[in-house]
mmCIF file of N, CA and C in Angstrom:
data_model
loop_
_atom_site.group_PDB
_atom_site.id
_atom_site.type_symbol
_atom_site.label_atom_id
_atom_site.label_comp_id
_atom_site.label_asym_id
_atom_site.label_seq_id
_atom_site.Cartn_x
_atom_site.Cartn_y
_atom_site.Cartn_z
ATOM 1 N N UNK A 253 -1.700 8.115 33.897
ATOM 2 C CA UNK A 253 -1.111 7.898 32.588
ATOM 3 C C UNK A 253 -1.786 8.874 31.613
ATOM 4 N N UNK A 254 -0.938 9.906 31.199
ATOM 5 C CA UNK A 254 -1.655 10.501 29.788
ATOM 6 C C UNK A 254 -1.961 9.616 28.489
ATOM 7 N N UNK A 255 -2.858 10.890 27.932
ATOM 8 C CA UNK A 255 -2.934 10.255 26.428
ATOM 9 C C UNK A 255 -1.800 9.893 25.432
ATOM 10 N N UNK A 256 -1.031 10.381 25.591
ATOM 11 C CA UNK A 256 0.245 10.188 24.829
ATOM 12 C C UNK A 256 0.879 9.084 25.314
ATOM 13 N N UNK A 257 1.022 8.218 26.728
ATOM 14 C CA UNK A 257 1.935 7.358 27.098
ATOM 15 C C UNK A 257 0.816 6.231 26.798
ATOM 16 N N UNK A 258 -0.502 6.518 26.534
ATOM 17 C CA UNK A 258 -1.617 5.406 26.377
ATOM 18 C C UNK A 258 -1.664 5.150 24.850
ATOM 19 N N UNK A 259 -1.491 6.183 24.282
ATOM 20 C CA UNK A 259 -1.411 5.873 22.853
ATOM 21 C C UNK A 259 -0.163 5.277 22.413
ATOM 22 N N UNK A 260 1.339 5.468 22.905
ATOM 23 C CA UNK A 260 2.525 5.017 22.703
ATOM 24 C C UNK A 260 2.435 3.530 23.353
ATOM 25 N N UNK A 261 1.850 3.766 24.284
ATOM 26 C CA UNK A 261 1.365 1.743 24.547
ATOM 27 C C UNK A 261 0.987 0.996 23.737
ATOM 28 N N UNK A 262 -0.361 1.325 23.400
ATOM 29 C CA UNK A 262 -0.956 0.982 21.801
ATOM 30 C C UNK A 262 -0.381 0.758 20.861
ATOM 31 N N UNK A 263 0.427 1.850 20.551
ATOM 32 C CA UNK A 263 1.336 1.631 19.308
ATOM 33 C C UNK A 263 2.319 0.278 19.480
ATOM 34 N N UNK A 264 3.459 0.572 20.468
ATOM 35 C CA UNK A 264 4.057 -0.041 21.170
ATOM 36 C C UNK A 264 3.472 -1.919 20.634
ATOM 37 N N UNK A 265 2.238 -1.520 21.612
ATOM 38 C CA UNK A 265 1.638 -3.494 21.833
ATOM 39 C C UNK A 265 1.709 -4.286 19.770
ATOM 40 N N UNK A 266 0.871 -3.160 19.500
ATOM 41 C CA UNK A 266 0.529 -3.421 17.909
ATOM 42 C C UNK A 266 1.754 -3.486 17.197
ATOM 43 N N UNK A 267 3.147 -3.187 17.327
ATOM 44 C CA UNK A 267 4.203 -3.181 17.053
ATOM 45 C C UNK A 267 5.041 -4.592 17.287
ATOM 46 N N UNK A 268 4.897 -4.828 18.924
ATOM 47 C CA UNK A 268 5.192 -6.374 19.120
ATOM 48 C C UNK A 268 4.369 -6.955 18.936
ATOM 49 N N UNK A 269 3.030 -7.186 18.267
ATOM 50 C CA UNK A 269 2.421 -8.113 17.661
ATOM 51 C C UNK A 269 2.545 -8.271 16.327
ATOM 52 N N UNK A 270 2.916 -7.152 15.729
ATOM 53 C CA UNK A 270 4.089 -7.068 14.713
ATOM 54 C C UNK A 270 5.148 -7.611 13.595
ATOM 55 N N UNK A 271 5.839 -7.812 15.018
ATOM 56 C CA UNK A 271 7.106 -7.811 14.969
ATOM 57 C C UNK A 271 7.378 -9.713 15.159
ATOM 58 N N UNK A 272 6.419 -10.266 16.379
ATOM 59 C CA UNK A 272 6.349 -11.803 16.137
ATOM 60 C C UNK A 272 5.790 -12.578 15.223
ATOM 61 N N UNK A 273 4.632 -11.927 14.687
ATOM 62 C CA UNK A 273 4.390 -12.678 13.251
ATOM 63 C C UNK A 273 5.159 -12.382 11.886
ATOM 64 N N UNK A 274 6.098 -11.108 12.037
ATOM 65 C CA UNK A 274 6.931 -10.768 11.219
ATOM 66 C C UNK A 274 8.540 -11.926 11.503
ATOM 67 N N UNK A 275 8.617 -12.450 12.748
ATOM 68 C CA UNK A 275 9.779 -13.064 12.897
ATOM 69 C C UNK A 275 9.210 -14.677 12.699
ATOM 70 N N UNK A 276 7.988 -14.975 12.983
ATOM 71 C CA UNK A 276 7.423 -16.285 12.859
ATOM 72 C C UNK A 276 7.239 -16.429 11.012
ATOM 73 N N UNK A 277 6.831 -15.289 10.319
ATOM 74 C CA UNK A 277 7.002 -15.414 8.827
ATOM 75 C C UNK A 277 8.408 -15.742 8.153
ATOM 76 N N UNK A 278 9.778 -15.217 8.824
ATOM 77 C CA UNK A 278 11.044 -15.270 8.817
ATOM 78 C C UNK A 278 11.560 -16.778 8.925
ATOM 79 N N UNK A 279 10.884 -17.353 9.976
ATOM 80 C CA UNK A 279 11.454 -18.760 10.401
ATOM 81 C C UNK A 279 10.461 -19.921 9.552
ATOM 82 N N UNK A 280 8.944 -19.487 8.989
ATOM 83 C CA UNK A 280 8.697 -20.161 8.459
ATOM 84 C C UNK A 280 8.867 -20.336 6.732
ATOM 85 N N UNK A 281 9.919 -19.240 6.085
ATOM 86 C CA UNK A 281 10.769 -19.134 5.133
ATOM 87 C C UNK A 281 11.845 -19.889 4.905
ATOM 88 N N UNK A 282 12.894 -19.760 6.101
ATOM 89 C CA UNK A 282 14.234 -20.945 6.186
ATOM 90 C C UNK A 282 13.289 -21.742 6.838
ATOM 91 N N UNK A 283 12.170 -22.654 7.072
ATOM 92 C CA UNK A 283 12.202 -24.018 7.109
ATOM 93 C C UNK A 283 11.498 -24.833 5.708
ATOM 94 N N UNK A 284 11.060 -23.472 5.424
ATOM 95 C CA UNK A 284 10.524 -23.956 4.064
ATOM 96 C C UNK A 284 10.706 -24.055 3.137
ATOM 97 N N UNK A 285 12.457 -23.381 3.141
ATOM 98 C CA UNK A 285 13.172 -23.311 1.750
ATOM 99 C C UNK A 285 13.885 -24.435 2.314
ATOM 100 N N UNK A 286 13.892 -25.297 3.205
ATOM 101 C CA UNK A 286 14.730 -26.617 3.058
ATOM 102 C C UNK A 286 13.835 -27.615 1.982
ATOM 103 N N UNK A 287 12.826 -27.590 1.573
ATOM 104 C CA UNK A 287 12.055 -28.240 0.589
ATOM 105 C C UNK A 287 12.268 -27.914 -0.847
ATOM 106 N N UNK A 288 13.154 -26.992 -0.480
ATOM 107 C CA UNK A 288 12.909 -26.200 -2.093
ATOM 108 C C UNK A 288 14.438 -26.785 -2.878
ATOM 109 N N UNK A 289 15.312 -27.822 -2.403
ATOM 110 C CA UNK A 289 16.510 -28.081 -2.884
ATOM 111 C C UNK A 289 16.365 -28.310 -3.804
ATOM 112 N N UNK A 290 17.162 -28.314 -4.712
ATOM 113 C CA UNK A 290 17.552 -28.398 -6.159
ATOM 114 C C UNK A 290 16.331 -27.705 -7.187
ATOM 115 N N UNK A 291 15.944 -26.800 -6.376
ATOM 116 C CA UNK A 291 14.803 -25.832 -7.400
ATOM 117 C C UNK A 291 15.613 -24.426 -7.379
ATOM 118 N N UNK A 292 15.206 -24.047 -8.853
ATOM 119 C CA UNK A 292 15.663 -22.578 -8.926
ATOM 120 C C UNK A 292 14.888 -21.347 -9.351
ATOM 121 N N UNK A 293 15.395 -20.260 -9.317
ATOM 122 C CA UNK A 293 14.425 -19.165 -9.480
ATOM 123 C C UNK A 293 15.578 -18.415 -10.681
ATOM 124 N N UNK A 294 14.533 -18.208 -11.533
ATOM 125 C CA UNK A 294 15.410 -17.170 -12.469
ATOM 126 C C UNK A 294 15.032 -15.446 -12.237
ATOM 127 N N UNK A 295 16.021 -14.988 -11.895
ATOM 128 C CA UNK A 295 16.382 -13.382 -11.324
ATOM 129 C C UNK A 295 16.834 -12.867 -12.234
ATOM 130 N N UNK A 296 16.431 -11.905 -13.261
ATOM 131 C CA UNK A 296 17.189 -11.128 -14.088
ATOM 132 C C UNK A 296 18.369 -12.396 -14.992
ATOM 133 N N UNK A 297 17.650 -13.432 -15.556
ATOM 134 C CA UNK A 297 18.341 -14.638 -16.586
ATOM 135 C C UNK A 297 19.546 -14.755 -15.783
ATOM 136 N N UNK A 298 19.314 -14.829 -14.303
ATOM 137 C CA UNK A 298 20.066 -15.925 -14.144
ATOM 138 C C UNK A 298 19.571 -16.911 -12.651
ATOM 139 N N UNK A 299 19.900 -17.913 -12.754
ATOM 140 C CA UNK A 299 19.331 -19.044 -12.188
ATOM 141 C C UNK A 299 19.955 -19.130 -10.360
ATOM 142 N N UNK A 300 18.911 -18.758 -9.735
ATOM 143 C CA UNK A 300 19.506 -18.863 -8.445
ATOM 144 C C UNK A 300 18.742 -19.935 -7.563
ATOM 145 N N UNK A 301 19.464 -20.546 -6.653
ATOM 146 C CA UNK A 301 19.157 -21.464 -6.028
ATOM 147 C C UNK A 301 17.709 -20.963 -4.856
ATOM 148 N N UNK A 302 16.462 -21.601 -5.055
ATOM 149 C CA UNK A 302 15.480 -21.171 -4.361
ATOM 150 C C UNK A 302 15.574 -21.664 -3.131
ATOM 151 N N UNK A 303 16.399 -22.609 -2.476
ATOM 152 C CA UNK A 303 16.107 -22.596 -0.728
ATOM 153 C C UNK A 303 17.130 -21.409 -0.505
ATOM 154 N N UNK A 304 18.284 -21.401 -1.194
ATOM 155 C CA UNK A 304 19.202 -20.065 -0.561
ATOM 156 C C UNK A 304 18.790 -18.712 -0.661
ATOM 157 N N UNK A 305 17.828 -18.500 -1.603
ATOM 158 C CA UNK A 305 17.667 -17.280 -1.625
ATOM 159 C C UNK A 305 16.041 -17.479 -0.426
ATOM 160 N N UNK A 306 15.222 -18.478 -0.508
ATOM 161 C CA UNK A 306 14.078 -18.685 1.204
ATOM 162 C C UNK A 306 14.885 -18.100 1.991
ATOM 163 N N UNK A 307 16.310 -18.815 2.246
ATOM 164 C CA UNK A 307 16.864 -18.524 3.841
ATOM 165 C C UNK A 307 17.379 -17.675 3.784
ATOM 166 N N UNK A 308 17.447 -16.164 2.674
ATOM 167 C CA UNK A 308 18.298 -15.380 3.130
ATOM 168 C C UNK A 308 17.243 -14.350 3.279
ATOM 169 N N UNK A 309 16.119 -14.466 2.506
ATOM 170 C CA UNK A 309 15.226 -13.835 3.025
ATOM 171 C C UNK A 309 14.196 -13.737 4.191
ATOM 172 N N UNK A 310 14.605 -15.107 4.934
ATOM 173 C CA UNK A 310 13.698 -15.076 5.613
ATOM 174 C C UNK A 310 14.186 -14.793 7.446
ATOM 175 N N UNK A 311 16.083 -14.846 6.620
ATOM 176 C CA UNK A 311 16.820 -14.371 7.590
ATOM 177 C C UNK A 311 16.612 -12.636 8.046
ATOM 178 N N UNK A 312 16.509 -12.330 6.792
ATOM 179 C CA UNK A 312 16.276 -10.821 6.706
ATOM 180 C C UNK A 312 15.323 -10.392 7.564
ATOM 181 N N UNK A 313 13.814 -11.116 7.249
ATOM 182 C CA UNK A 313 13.018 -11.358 8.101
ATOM 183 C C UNK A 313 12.859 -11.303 9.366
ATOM 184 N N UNK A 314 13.567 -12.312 9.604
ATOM 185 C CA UNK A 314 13.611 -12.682 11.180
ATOM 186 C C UNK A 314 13.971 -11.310 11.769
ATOM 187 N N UNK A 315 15.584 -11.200 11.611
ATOM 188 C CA UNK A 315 16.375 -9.958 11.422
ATOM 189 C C UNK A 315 15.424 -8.755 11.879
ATOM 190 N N UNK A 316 14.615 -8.144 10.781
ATOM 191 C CA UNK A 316 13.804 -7.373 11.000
ATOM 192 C C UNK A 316 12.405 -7.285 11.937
ATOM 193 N N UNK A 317 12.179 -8.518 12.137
ATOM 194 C CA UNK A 317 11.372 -8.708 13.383
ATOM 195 C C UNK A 317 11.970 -8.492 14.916
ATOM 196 N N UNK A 318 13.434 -9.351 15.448
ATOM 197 C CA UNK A 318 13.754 -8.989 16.148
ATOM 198 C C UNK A 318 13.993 -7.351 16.441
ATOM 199 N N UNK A 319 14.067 -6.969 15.472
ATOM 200 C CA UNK A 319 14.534 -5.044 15.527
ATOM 201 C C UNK A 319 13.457 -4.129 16.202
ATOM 202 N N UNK A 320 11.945 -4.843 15.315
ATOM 203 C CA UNK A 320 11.118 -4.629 15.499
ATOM 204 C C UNK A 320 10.670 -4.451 17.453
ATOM 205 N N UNK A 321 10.311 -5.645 17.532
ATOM 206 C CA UNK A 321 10.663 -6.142 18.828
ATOM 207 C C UNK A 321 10.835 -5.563 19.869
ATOM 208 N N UNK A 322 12.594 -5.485 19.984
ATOM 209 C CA UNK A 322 12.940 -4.204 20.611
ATOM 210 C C UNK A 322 12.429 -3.276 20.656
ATOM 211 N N UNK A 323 12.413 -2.327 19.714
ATOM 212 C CA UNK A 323 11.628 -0.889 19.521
ATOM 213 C C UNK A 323 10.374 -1.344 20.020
ATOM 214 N N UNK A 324 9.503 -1.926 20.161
ATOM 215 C CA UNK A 324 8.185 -2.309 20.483
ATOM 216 C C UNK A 324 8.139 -2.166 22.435
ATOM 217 N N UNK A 325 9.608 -3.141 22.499
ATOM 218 C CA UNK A 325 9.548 -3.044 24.427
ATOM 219 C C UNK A 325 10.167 -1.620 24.680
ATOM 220 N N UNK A 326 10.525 -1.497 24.319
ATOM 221 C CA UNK A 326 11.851 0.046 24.583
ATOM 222 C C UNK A 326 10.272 0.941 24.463
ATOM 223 N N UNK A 327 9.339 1.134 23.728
ATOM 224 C CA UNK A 327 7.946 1.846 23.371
ATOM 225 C C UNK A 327 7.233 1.327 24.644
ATOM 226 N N UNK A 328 6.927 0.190 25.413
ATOM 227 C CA UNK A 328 6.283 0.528 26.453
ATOM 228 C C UNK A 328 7.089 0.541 27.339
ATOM 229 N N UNK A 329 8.185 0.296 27.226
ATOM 230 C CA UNK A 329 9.305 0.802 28.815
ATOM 231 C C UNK A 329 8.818 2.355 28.914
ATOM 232 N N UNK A 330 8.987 3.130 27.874
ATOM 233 C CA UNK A 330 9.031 4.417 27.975
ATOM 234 C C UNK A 330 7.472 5.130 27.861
ATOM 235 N N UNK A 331 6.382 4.386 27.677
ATOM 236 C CA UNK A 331 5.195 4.622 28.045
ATOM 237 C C UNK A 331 4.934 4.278 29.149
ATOM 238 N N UNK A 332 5.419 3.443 30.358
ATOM 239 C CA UNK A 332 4.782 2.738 31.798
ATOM 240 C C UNK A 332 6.088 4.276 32.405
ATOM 241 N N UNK A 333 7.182 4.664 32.123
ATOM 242 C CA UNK A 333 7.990 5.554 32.779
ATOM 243 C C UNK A 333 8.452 6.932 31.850
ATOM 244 N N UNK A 334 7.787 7.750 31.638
ATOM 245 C CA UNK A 334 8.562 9.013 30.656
ATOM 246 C C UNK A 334 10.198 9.231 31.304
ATOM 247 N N UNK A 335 10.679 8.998 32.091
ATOM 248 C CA UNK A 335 12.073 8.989 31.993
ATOM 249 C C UNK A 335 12.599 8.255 31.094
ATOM 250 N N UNK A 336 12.480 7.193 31.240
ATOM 251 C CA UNK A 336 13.239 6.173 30.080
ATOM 252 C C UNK A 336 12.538 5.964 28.821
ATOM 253 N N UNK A 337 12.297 6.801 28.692
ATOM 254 C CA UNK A 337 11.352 6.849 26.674
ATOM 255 C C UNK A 337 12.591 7.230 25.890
ATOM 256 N N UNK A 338 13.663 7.754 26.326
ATOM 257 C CA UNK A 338 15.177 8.446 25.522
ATOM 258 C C UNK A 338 15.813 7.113 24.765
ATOM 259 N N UNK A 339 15.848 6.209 24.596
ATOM 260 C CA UNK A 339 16.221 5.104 23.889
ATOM 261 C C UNK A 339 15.407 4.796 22.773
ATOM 262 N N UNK A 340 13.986 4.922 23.067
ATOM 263 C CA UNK A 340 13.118 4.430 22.126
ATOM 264 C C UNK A 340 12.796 5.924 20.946
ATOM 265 N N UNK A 341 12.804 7.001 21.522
ATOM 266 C CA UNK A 341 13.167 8.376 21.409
ATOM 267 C C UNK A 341 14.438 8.443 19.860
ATOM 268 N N UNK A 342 15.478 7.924 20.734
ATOM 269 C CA UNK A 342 16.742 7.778 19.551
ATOM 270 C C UNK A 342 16.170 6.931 18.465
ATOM 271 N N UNK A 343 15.866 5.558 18.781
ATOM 272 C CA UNK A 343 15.686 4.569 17.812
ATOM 273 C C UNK A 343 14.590 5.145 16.893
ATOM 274 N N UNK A 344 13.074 6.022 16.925
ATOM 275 C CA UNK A 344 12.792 6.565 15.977
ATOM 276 C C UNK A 344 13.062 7.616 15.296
ATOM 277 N N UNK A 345 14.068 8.550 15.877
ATOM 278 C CA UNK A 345 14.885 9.301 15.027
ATOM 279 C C UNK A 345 15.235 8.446 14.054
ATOM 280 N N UNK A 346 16.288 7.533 14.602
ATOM 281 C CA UNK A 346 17.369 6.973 13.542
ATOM 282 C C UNK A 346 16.008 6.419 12.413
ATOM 283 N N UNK A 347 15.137 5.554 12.789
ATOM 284 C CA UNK A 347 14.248 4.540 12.200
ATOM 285 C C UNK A 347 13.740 5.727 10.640
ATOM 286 N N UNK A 348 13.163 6.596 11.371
ATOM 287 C CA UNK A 348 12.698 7.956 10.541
ATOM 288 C C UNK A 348 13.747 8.555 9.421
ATOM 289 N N UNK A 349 14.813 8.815 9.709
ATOM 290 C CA UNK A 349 16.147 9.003 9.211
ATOM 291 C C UNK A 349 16.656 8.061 7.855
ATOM 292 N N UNK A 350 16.560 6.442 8.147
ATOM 293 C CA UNK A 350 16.751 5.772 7.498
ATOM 294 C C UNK A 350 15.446 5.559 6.551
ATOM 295 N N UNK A 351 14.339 5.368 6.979
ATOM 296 C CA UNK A 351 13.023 5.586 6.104
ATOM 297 C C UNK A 351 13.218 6.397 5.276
ATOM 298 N N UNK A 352 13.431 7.721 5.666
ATOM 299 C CA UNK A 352 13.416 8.618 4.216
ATOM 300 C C UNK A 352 14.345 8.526 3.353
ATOM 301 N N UNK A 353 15.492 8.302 3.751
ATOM 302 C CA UNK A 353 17.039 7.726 2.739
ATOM 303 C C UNK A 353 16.438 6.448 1.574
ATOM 304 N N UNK A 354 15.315 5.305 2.578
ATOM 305 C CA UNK A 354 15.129 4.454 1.449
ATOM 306 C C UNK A 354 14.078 4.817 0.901
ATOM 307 N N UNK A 355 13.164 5.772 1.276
ATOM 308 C CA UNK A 355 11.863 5.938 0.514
ATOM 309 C C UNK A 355 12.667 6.963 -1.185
ATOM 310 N N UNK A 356 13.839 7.634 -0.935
ATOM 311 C CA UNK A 356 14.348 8.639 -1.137
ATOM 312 C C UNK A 356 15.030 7.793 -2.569
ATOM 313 N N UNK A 357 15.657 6.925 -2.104
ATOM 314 C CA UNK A 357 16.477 5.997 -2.815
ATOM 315 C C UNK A 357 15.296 5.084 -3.760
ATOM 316 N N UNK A 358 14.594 4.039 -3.208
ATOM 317 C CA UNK A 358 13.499 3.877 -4.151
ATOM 318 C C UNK A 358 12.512 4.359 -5.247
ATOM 319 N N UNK A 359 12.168 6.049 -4.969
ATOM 320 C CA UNK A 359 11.723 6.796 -5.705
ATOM 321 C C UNK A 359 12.684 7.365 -7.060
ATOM 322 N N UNK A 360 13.916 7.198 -6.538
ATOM 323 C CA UNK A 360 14.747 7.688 -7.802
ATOM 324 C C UNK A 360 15.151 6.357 -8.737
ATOM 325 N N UNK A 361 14.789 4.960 -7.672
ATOM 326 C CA UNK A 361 15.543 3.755 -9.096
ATOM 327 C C UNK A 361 14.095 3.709 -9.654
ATOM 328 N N UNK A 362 12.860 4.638 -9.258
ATOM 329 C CA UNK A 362 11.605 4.082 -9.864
ATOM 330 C C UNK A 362 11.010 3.166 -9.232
ATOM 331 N N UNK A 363 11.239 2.491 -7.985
ATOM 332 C CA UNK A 363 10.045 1.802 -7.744
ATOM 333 C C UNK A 363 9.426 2.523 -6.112
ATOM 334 N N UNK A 364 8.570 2.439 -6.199
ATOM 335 C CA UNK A 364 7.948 2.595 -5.273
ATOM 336 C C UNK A 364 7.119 1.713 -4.430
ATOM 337 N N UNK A 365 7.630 1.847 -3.448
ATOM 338 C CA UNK A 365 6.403 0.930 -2.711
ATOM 339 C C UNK A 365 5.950 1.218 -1.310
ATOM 340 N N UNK A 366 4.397 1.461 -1.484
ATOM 341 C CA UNK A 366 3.834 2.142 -0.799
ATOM 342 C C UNK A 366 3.816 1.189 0.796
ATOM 343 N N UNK A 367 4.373 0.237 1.122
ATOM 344 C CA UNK A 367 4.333 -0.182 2.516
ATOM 345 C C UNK A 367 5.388 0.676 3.301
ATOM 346 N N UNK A 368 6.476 0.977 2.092
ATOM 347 C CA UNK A 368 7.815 1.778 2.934
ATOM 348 C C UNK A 368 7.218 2.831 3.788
ATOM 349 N N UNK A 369 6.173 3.898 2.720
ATOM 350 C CA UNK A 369 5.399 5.040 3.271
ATOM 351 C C UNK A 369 4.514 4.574 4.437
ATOM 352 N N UNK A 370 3.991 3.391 4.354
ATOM 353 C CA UNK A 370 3.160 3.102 5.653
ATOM 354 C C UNK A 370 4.140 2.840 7.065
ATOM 355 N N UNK A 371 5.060 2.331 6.944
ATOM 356 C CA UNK A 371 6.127 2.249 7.914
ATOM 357 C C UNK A 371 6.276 3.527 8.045
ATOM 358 N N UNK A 372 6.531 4.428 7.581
ATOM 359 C CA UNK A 372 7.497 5.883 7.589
ATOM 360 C C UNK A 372 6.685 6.798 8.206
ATOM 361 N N UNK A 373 5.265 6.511 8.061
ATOM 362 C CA UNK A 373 4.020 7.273 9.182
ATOM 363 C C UNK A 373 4.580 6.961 10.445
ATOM 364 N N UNK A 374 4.100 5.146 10.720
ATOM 365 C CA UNK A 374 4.195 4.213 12.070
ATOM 366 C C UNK A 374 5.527 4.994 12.730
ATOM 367 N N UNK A 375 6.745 5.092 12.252
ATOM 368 C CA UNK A 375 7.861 5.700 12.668
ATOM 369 C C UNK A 375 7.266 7.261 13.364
ATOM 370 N N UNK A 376 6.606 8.148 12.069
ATOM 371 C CA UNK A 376 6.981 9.611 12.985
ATOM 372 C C UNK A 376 5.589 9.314 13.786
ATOM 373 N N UNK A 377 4.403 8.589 13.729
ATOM 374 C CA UNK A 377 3.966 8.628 14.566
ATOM 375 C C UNK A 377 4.767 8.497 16.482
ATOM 376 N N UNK A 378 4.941 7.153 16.170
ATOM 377 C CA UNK A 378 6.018 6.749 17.480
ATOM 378 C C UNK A 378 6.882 8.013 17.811
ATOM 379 N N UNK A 379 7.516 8.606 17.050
ATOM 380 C CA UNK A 379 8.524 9.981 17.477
ATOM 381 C C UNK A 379 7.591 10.544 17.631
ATOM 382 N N UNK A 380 6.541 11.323 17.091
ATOM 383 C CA UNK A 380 5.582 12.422 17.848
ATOM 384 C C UNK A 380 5.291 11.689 19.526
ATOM 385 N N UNK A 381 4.958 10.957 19.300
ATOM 386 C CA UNK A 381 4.420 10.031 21.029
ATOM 387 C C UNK A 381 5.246 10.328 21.625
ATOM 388 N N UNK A 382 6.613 9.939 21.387
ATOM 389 C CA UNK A 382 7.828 9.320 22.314
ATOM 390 C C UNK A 382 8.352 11.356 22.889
ATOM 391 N N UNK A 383 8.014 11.830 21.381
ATOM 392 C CA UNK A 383 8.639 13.553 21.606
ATOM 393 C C UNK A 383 7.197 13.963 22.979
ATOM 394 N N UNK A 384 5.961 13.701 22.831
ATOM 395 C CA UNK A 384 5.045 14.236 24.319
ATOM 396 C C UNK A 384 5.492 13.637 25.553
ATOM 397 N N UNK A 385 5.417 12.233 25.124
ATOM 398 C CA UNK A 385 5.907 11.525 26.568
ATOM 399 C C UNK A 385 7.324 11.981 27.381
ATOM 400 N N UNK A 386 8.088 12.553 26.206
ATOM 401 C CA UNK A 386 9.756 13.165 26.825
ATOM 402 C C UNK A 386 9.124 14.486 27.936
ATOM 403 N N UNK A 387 8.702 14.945 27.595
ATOM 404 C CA UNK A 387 8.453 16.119 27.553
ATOM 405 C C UNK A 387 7.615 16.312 29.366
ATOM 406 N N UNK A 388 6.924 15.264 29.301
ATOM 407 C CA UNK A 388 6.340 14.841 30.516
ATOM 408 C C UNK A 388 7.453 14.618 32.326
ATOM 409 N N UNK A 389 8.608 13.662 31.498
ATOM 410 C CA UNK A 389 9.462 13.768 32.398
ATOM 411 C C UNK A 389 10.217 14.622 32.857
#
């Protein structure tokens, strides 16, 4: 095993560890906005219902954990075999692609937020890995 399919492991593992406390934060949102009935949150003066807006965020959540996930196994499928790294390969293109569109988009409504940029490393890191490990097969 090279350094590159050992480091894309790494990444990989730290990714699905990730990605389940990112989907366990998700599920403990919609169970916790069932407590929140008849409470509201005011958003820009106007009054929104706080368990619906828990469960839609925490759907999002989830959502984004499962995504996570994936990309996490697809990262050591293609670290234990450099043939099949071409899936996980695509998915940080695209992942990278879409990062900069929202880092791109956030910077112009003015806000910034620097976790997007920490994701947007984690991404081309994974594509630099996934681009040695191709390269191997």
């Amino acid at each position: 095993m090279s350094g590159s399919q050992k480091a894309l492991k790494v990444v990989s593992v730290l990714l699905i560890i990730y990605a389940v406390a990112m989907a366990a934060f998700g599920i403990f949102m919609v169970a916790g906005g069932s407590f929140l009935v008849g409470e509201t949150v005011d958003v820009d003066g106007t009054a929104q219902a706080a368990n619906v807006m828990a469960a839609a965020l925490g759907a999002g959540t989830i959502a984004g954990g499962v995504i996570d996930l994936i990309i996490g196994l697809l990262g050591l499928r293609g670290a234990k075999n450099p043939r099949k790294v071409g899936p996980f390969f695509v998915l940080c293109i695209i992942g990278l692609v879409l990062g900069l569109v929202s880092l791109g988009m956030s910077i112009a409504q003015g806000s910034f937020n620097p976790w997007s940029l920490v994701s947007l490393v984690i991404i081309a890191v994974c594509l630099y890995l996934s681009a040695q490990v191709k390269k191997q097969a």
